[in-house]
Coordinates of C-alpha atoms and ligand atoms in Angstrom, one line a residue:
Chain A
X1 CA -310.5 -34.2 38.8
X2 CA -309.2 -37.0 36.6
X3 CA -305.7 -36.0 35.6
X4 CA -303.7 -38.8 34.0
X5 CA -300.1 -37.9 33.0
X6 CA -299.2 -41.5 32.2
X7 CA -300.9 -41.2 28.8
X8 CA -298.6 -38.4 27.6
X9 CA -295.4 -40.3 28.4
X10 CA -294.9 -41.7 24.9
X11 CA -295.3 -38.2 23.5
X12 CA -292.7 -36.6 25.8
X13 CA -289.8 -36.9 23.4
X14 CA -292.0 -35.3 20.7
X15 CA -292.9 -32.4 22.9
X16 CA -289.3 -31.9 24.2
X17 CA -288.1 -31.6 20.6
X18 CA -290.3 -28.5 20.5
X19 CA -287.9 -26.8 22.9
X20 CA -285.3 -26.8 20.3
X21 CA -287.7 -25.7 17.6
X22 CA -289.0 -22.8 19.6
X23 CA -285.6 -21.7 20.8
X24 CA -284.2 -21.8 17.3
X25 CA -286.5 -19.2 15.9
X26 CA -286.6 -17.2 19.1
X27 CA -282.8 -17.0 19.0
X28 CA -282.8 -15.7 15.4
X29 CA -285.6 -13.3 16.1
X30 CA -283.8 -11.8 19.1
X31 CA -280.6 -11.3 17.0
X32 CA -282.6 -9.7 14.2
X33 CA -284.6 -7.6 16.6
X34 CA -281.5 -6.4 18.5
X35 CA -279.6 -5.4 15.4
X36 CA -282.6 -3.7 13.8
X37 CA -283.6 -2.1 17.1
X38 CA -280.1 -0.6 17.6
X39 CA -280.2 0.8 14.1
X40 CA -283.6 2.3 14.6
X41 CA -282.6 3.8 17.9
X42 CA -279.6 5.5 16.3
X43 CA -282.0 6.8 13.6
X44 CA -284.3 8.2 16.4
X45 CA -281.5 10.1 18.2
X46 CA -279.7 11.1 15.0
X47 CA -279.9 14.4 13.2
X48 CA -281.3 13.2 9.9
X49 CA -285.0 14.1 9.9
X50 CA -286.2 11.5 7.3
X51 CA -284.5 8.7 9.2
X52 CA -286.0 9.9 12.5
X53 CA -289.4 10.1 10.8
X54 CA -289.0 6.6 9.3
X55 CA -288.0 5.1 12.7
X56 CA -290.9 6.7 14.5
X57 CA -293.4 5.5 11.8
X58 CA -292.0 2.0 11.9
X59 CA -292.3 1.8 15.7
X60 CA -295.8 3.2 15.7
X61 CA -297.0 0.6 13.1
X62 CA -295.4 -2.4 14.7
X63 CA -296.4 -1.5 18.2
X64 CA -299.8 -0.4 17.1
X65 CA -301.0 -3.6 15.5
X66 CA -301.3 -7.1 16.9
X67 CA -298.3 -9.4 16.5
X68 CA -300.5 -12.3 15.4
X69 CA -301.7 -10.1 12.6
X70 CA -298.2 -9.2 11.5
X71 CA -297.3 -12.8 11.5
X72 CA -300.3 -13.7 9.4
X73 CA -299.6 -10.9 6.9
X74 CA -296.0 -12.0 6.5
X75 CA -296.9 -15.7 6.1
X76 CA -299.8 -15.3 3.7
X77 CA -299.0 -12.1 1.8
X78 CA -295.5 -12.8 0.8
X79 CA -296.4 -15.9 -1.3
X80 CA -299.4 -14.0 -2.7
X81 CA -297.4 -10.9 -3.7
X82 CA -294.1 -12.4 -4.7
X83 CA -294.7 -16.0 -5.4
X84 CA -292.0 -16.9 -2.9
X85 CA -293.3 -19.7 -0.7
X86 CA -292.1 -18.5 2.6
X87 CA -291.6 -21.2 5.3
X88 CA -293.3 -20.8 8.7
X89 CA -289.8 -20.7 10.2
X90 CA -288.7 -17.7 8.2
X91 CA -292.1 -16.0 8.7
X92 CA -291.8 -16.4 12.4
X93 CA -288.3 -15.0 12.5
X94 CA -289.3 -12.1 10.4
X95 CA -292.5 -11.3 12.3
X96 CA -290.9 -11.6 15.8
X97 CA -287.7 -9.9 14.7
X98 CA -289.4 -6.9 13.1
X99 CA -291.9 -6.6 15.9
X100 CA -289.4 -6.8 18.7
X101 CA -287.1 -4.4 17.0
X102 CA -289.7 -1.7 17.5
X103 CA -289.8 -2.3 21.2
X104 CA -286.0 -2.8 21.5
X105 CA -285.4 0.5 19.6
X106 CA -287.5 2.4 22.2
X107 CA -285.6 0.7 25.1
X108 CA -282.2 1.5 23.5
X109 CA -283.2 5.1 22.7
X110 CA -284.2 5.7 26.3
X111 CA -281.0 4.1 27.4
X112 CA -278.9 6.3 25.2
X113 CA -280.6 9.4 26.3
X114 CA -280.1 8.4 30.0
X115 CA -276.3 8.3 29.5
X116 CA -274.8 11.5 31.0
X117 CA -274.5 14.1 28.4
X118 CA -271.0 14.8 29.6
X119 CA -269.8 11.5 28.2
X120 CA -270.8 12.7 24.7
X121 CA -269.2 16.0 25.2
X122 CA -266.0 14.5 26.5
X123 CA -265.8 12.2 23.5
X124 CA -266.6 15.1 21.1
X125 CA -264.0 17.3 22.8
X126 CA -261.4 14.6 22.2
X127 CA -262.2 14.6 18.5
X128 CA -263.6 11.0 18.5
X129 CA -265.7 10.4 15.4
X130 CA -269.4 9.9 15.9
X131 CA -269.5 6.2 15.0
X132 CA -266.7 5.2 17.4
X133 CA -268.1 7.3 20.1
X134 CA -271.5 5.5 19.9
X135 CA -270.0 2.1 19.7
X136 CA -267.3 2.4 22.4
X137 CA -268.6 5.1 24.8
X138 CA -272.3 5.6 24.6
X139 CA -273.8 2.2 23.7
X140 CA -271.9 0.2 26.3
X141 CA -273.0 2.5 29.1
X142 CA -276.6 2.6 27.7
X143 CA -276.6 -1.2 27.6
X144 CA -275.8 -1.5 31.3
X145 CA -278.8 0.7 32.2
X146 CA -281.3 -1.1 29.9
X147 CA -280.3 -4.7 30.5
X148 CA -283.3 -5.4 32.8
X149 CA -285.7 -3.9 30.2
X150 CA -284.0 -5.8 27.4
X151 CA -284.2 -9.1 29.3
X152 CA -287.8 -8.4 29.9
X153 CA -288.4 -8.0 26.2
X154 CA -286.6 -11.3 25.4
X155 CA -288.7 -13.1 28.0
X156 CA -291.9 -11.6 26.5
X157 CA -290.7 -12.7 23.1
X158 CA -290.1 -16.2 24.3
X159 CA -293.5 -16.6 25.8
X160 CA -295.4 -14.9 22.9
X161 CA -293.5 -17.2 20.5
X162 CA -296.4 -19.6 21.2
X163 CA -298.6 -17.8 18.6
X164 CA -296.5 -19.2 15.7
X165 CA -298.5 -22.3 16.3
X166 CA -301.2 -20.5 14.4
X167 CA -299.3 -20.8 11.1
X168 CA -298.5 -24.4 11.6
X169 CA -295.0 -24.1 12.9
X170 CA -294.3 -27.1 15.0
X171 CA -293.2 -25.3 18.1
X172 CA -293.8 -26.3 21.8
X173 CA -297.3 -24.9 21.8
X174 CA -298.3 -26.6 18.5
X175 CA -296.9 -29.9 19.7
X176 CA -299.1 -29.7 22.8
X177 CA -302.1 -29.2 20.6
X178 CA -301.1 -32.1 18.3
X179 CA -300.7 -34.4 21.3
X180 CA -304.0 -33.2 22.8
X181 CA -305.9 -33.9 19.6
X182 CA -304.3 -37.4 19.5
X183 CA -305.3 -38.3 23.0
X184 CA -308.5 -36.4 23.2
X185 CA -307.0 -34.9 26.4
X186 CA -305.7 -31.4 26.2
X187 CA -305.1 -30.4 29.8
X188 CA -302.1 -32.7 30.5
X189 CA -300.0 -31.8 27.4
X190 CA -300.8 -28.1 27.8
X191 CA -299.7 -28.3 31.4
X192 CA -296.6 -30.1 30.4
X193 CA -295.5 -27.5 27.8
X194 CA -296.5 -24.7 30.3
X195 CA -293.9 -26.1 32.6
X196 CA -291.3 -26.1 29.9
X197 CA -292.1 -22.4 29.0
X198 CA -291.7 -21.5 32.6
X199 CA -288.3 -23.3 32.8
X200 CA -287.2 -21.4 29.7
X201 CA -288.2 -18.1 31.1
X202 CA -286.4 -18.9 34.4
X203 CA -283.3 -19.8 32.5
X204 CA -283.4 -16.5 30.7
X205 CA -283.9 -14.7 34.0
X206 CA -280.9 -16.3 35.5
X207 CA -278.7 -15.6 32.5
X208 CA -279.9 -11.9 32.6
X209 CA -278.9 -11.6 36.3
X210 CA -275.5 -13.1 35.6
X211 CA -274.8 -10.7 32.8
X212 CA -276.0 -7.8 35.0
X213 CA -273.7 -8.8 37.8
X214 CA -270.8 -9.0 35.3
X215 CA -271.4 -5.5 34.0
X216 CA -271.7 -4.1 37.5
X217 CA -268.1 -5.2 38.3
X218 CA -266.6 -2.0 36.9
X219 CA -268.7 0.1 39.4
Chain B
X1 CA -253.4 31.7 18.0
X2 CA -257.0 32.2 18.8
X3 CA -258.8 35.1 17.3
X4 CA -262.4 35.8 18.4
X5 CA -264.4 38.4 16.4
X6 CA -267.8 39.8 17.5
X7 CA -268.8 36.5 18.9
X8 CA -272.5 36.3 20.0
X9 CA -274.5 33.4 21.3
X10 CA -278.2 33.1 21.9
X11 CA -280.2 30.4 23.5
X12 CA -283.6 31.1 22.1
X13 CA -284.2 34.7 22.9
X14 CA -281.7 34.7 25.6
X15 CA -278.5 36.6 24.6
X16 CA -275.8 34.8 26.5
X17 CA -272.7 36.2 24.8
X18 CA -272.8 39.6 23.3
X19 CA -270.3 40.8 20.7
X20 CA -267.1 39.4 22.2
X21 CA -263.8 40.3 20.6
X22 CA -260.5 39.1 21.9
X23 CA -257.4 37.2 20.9
X24 CA -255.1 34.8 22.7
X25 CA -251.5 34.3 21.9
X26 CA -249.6 31.0 21.8
X27 CA -248.2 30.1 25.2
X28 CA -250.6 32.5 27.0
X29 CA -252.6 31.5 30.0
X30 CA -255.9 33.3 30.2
X31 CA -258.2 33.2 33.1
X32 CA -261.9 33.9 32.6
X33 CA -263.8 35.1 35.6
X34 CA -267.2 36.6 36.3
X35 CA -270.5 36.0 38.2
X36 CA -272.5 32.8 37.8
X37 CA -274.5 32.8 34.5
X38 CA -272.3 35.5 32.9
X39 CA -271.5 33.2 30.0
X40 CA -268.0 31.9 30.9
X41 CA -268.8 28.3 30.1
X42 CA -270.6 29.2 27.0
X43 CA -267.7 31.2 25.8
X44 CA -265.2 28.4 26.5
X45 CA -267.5 25.8 24.8
X46 CA -267.7 28.0 21.7
X47 CA -264.0 27.7 21.3
X48 CA -264.2 24.0 20.5
X49 CA -267.7 24.2 19.0
X50 CA -269.5 22.3 21.8
X51 CA -271.8 25.3 21.4
X52 CA -272.3 26.8 17.9
X53 CA -271.9 30.6 17.9
X54 CA -275.0 32.5 16.7
X55 CA -272.8 35.1 15.0
X56 CA -269.2 36.3 14.8
X57 CA -266.2 34.2 14.0
X58 CA -263.5 32.2 15.8
X59 CA -260.2 31.5 14.2
X60 CA -257.7 29.0 15.6
X61 CA -254.3 28.9 13.9
X62 CA -255.9 30.8 11.0
X63 CA -258.7 28.2 10.6
X64 CA -262.2 29.6 10.8
X65 CA -264.0 27.2 13.1
X66 CA -267.6 27.8 12.1
X67 CA -266.7 27.5 8.4
X68 CA -264.9 24.2 8.9
X69 CA -267.7 22.1 10.5
X70 CA -266.7 19.1 8.5
X71 CA -263.2 19.2 9.9
X72 CA -264.3 19.8 13.4
X73 CA -262.9 16.4 14.6
X74 CA -259.4 17.4 13.4
X75 CA -259.7 20.8 15.0
X76 CA -261.0 19.4 18.3
X77 CA -258.1 17.0 18.4
X78 CA -255.8 20.0 18.9
X79 CA -257.9 21.4 21.7
X80 CA -258.0 19.6 25.0
X81 CA -260.9 20.2 27.3
X82 CA -261.3 19.6 31.0
X83 CA -264.7 19.7 32.6
X84 CA -265.9 20.6 36.0
X85 CA -267.3 17.1 36.5
X86 CA -264.4 15.2 34.8
X87 CA -266.5 13.0 32.5
X88 CA -264.1 10.2 32.6
X89 CA -265.3 7.0 30.8
X90 CA -266.5 4.9 33.7
X91 CA -266.4 1.6 31.9
X92 CA -262.7 2.0 31.0
X93 CA -259.7 1.8 33.3
X94 CA -257.6 4.9 33.8
X95 CA -255.1 3.7 31.2
X96 CA -257.8 2.9 28.7
X97 CA -259.3 6.4 29.2
X98 CA -256.0 7.9 28.2
X99 CA -255.3 5.5 25.3
X100 CA -258.8 5.5 23.7
X101 CA -258.9 8.8 21.8
X102 CA -255.3 8.7 20.5
X103 CA -256.0 5.3 19.1
X104 CA -259.5 5.9 17.8
X105 CA -259.1 9.5 16.6
X106 CA -255.5 9.8 15.7
X107 CA -254.8 6.1 14.7
X108 CA -252.0 5.7 17.2
X109 CA -250.7 2.1 17.6
X110 CA -251.6 0.5 20.9
X111 CA -248.0 0.2 22.0
X112 CA -247.3 3.9 21.4
X113 CA -250.6 5.0 23.0
X114 CA -249.8 3.0 26.1
X115 CA -246.3 4.4 26.3
X116 CA -247.6 7.9 26.0
X117 CA -250.4 7.2 28.5
X118 CA -248.1 5.8 31.2
X119 CA -245.7 8.7 30.8
X120 CA -248.6 11.2 31.3
X121 CA -249.9 9.3 34.3
X122 CA -246.4 9.6 35.8
X123 CA -246.5 13.3 35.1
X124 CA -249.8 13.8 37.0
X125 CA -248.6 11.5 39.8
X126 CA -251.0 8.7 39.2
X127 CA -248.8 6.0 37.6
X128 CA -250.0 3.5 40.2
X129 CA -253.6 4.0 39.3
X130 CA -253.3 2.9 35.7
X131 CA -255.5 -0.2 36.0
X132 CA -258.0 1.3 38.4
X133 CA -261.5 2.3 37.3
X134 CA -262.5 6.0 37.6
X135 CA -265.1 5.3 40.2
X136 CA -262.5 4.2 42.7
X137 CA -260.6 7.5 42.5
X138 CA -261.0 10.6 44.6
X139 CA -262.2 13.8 42.9
X140 CA -258.7 15.2 42.7
X141 CA -257.4 12.1 41.1
X142 CA -260.2 12.0 38.6
X143 CA -259.5 15.5 37.5
X144 CA -255.8 14.8 37.1
X145 CA -256.7 11.8 35.0
X146 CA -259.0 14.0 33.0
X147 CA -256.2 16.4 32.4
X148 CA -253.8 13.6 31.4
X149 CA -256.5 12.2 29.0
X150 CA -256.8 15.6 27.3
X151 CA -253.0 15.9 27.1
X152 CA -252.7 12.4 25.5
X153 CA -254.0 14.0 22.3
X154 CA -251.0 16.3 22.4
X155 CA -253.2 19.4 22.0
X156 CA -251.9 22.9 21.3
X157 CA -254.5 24.5 23.4
X158 CA -256.2 23.4 26.7
X159 CA -259.6 24.6 27.9
X160 CA -260.6 24.3 31.5
X161 CA -264.1 24.9 32.8
X162 CA -263.9 25.4 36.5
X163 CA -261.7 22.3 37.0
X164 CA -261.6 22.6 40.8
X165 CA -265.2 23.6 41.6
X166 CA -266.5 20.1 42.1
X167 CA -263.6 19.1 44.4
X168 CA -263.3 18.9 48.1
X169 CA -261.1 21.8 49.3
X170 CA -258.2 19.5 50.2
X171 CA -258.0 18.3 46.7
X172 CA -258.0 21.6 44.9
X173 CA -254.3 22.1 45.4
X174 CA -253.1 18.9 43.7
X175 CA -255.1 19.8 40.6
X176 CA -253.9 23.4 40.5
X177 CA -250.3 22.1 40.9
X178 CA -250.7 20.0 37.7
X179 CA -252.2 23.1 35.9
X180 CA -249.3 25.3 37.0
X181 CA -246.8 22.8 35.7
X182 CA -248.6 22.7 32.5
X183 CA -248.6 26.5 32.3
X184 CA -244.9 26.5 32.9
X185 CA -244.3 24.0 30.1
X186 CA -245.6 26.7 27.7
X187 CA -249.1 25.3 27.1
X188 CA -251.7 27.8 25.8
X189 CA -254.5 27.7 28.4
X190 CA -257.9 29.2 28.8
X191 CA -259.2 28.6 32.3
X192 CA -262.7 29.5 33.6
X193 CA -262.1 29.7 37.3
X194 CA -263.4 30.9 40.7
X195 CA -259.8 30.5 42.1
X196 CA -258.7 34.1 42.2
X197 CA -255.4 33.0 43.7
X198 CA -254.7 30.9 40.7
X199 CA -255.8 33.6 38.2
X200 CA -253.5 36.1 40.0
X201 CA -250.5 33.8 40.2
X202 CA -250.6 31.9 37.0
X203 CA -252.6 33.8 34.4
X204 CA -250.9 36.2 32.0
X205 CA -254.3 37.9 31.4
X206 CA -257.7 38.0 33.0
X207 CA -261.0 38.3 31.1
X208 CA -263.9 39.5 33.1
X209 CA -267.4 38.6 31.8
X210 CA -270.7 40.0 33.1
X211 CA -274.1 39.3 31.5
X212 CA -272.4 38.0 28.4
X213 CA -270.3 41.1 27.9
X214 CA -266.5 41.2 28.0
X215 CA -266.4 44.1 30.4
X216 CA -262.7 44.2 31.1
X217 CA -259.5 42.5 30.4
X218 CA -255.9 43.0 31.6
X219 CA -252.9 41.7 33.4
X220 CA -253.8 40.1 36.7
X221 CA -251.7 42.5 38.8
X222 CA -253.5 45.6 37.6
X223 CA -256.9 44.0 37.2
X224 CA -257.0 42.8 40.8
X225 CA -255.5 45.9 42.2
X226 CA -257.2 48.5 40.1
X227 CA -260.2 47.2 38.2
X228 CA -261.4 50.0 36.0
X229 CA -265.1 49.1 35.7
X230 CA -267.7 49.4 38.3
X231 CA -269.0 45.8 37.7
X232 CA -265.5 44.3 38.1
X233 CA -265.1 46.2 41.4
X234 CA -268.4 44.9 42.7
X235 CA -267.5 41.4 41.7
X236 CA -264.1 41.4 43.3
X237 CA -265.5 43.0 46.4
X238 CA -267.8 40.0 46.7
X239 CA -265.3 37.2 46.0
X240 CA -262.1 38.4 47.5
Ligands
ATP1 N1 -277.9 24.7 26.7 C1 -278.4 25.9 27.2 N2 -279.7 26.2 26.9 C2 -280.3 27.3 27.3 N3 -279.7 28.2 28.1 C3 -278.4 28.0 28.5 C4 -277.7 26.8 28.0 N4 -276.5 26.8 28.5 C5 -276.4 27.9 29.2 N5 -277.5 28.7 29.2 C6 -277.8 30.0 29.8 O1 -276.7 30.8 29.4 C7 -276.3 31.6 30.5 C8 -274.8 31.5 30.7 O2 -274.5 30.2 31.1 P1 -273.0 29.8 31.4 O3 -273.1 28.4 31.8 O4 -272.2 30.1 30.2 O5 -272.6 30.7 32.6 P2 -271.3 30.6 33.5 O6 -270.7 31.9 33.5 O7 -270.5 29.5 33.1 O8 -272.0 30.3 34.9 P3 -271.4 29.4 36.1 O9 -270.4 30.2 36.8 O10 -272.7 29.2 37.0 O11 -270.9 28.2 35.5 C9 -277.1 31.2 31.7 O12 -278.2 32.1 31.9 C10 -277.7 29.9 31.3 O13 -278.9 29.6 31.9
MG2 MG1 -270.0 27.6 33.9

């Protein structure tokens, strides 16, 4: 074994910068995925058949094909079809946002359906309009049940974000490869960013536990 | 006030309510009794369209319910409902439970909603629990909050579905007291109950359902002393 971490020292700032680059698009992807996922979940439990059908088809497609394929299709086909030269950053947000919305919609749907039916009936009996009932009564209670599953999805997204390196986005993973090519040593930089990914995931886990504890206070 | 004509309800092939016709006057307290599975809850739930009737019509204050599905919010706002299992909103305090619907559904200002809510909590004897969460209350307290929550919408009609069946025996009384007060204040009430004492003492009229059929109705005095139908006699023999 001849590990030599001293050689990557000059590259450390370059690799650390990748944290920010990765987090930036992961953050936007999570926002997009959550909003879209909520909308899709509402379609799935709603009474409008075409919307339900659309949401189911959407979920089936995005869960049924590889994420890396979706990423490539967005990155390469949009310029080809529309002439718009989409950046790797935007492609990454779109691919990860659209993809995770499929998973998130399933999590939220299950969460909504697990809320006691009496809550819905109580709100209906009081004459509360559907939108307000969903926003104020059902979704907050669903959220509490699904928080662990949701956190899990965010963690998966953060880890899987490494595949954006394939479209040349200079994220953590890509930076490790760049450094590796520079040094003709791959193991050390890969190990280094591996540690960073692990720290990011631990950070998310801790945040998730904190939020969970917060929500449990009303019990 | 309520006029029910030939109301029937099927769940699939299962005929749960069969051709029920009755009417309820303003200020009247009506008790619905009958064996388990006879359709009491279903009947009550048809009155605010939590269940959609399969046929027949229900008019409340001259408005046909089934024809006014679009306005169902507005109609429901005038009909309070109290459930066996309370269904308080667990993520809101007691006060918020009472203020939520008046603000969201009727557009009441926060200040007015809070004033009204505190007044109602006083009335059900729970003013000191305003800031508690439902899970910290006893069953009897929960049900009194649920009654106050329904009253906060200032309904003209109150529906109760076995409001004391999920309670420990020692808590039944406090809830029945609140309901008696409400009856005295002139509220129109329809109460599904297993509390024959309550039906006898408070109700103006008793409806007896069996297998989805309105078998008998009458004043409590005569109904409990001299039920005319065989089925009502059997039922009363078992429960009294
Ligand atoms: N949502 C539903 N789907 C299918 N069947 C139902 C549904 N709700 C009620 N039923 C059936 O309708 C019949 C009447 O039920 P209902 O709840 O109205 O009876 P009940 O008189 O209130 O009984 P209990 O005293 O046990 O509350 C029962 O046979 C029940 O199984
Ligand atoms: Mg019942």
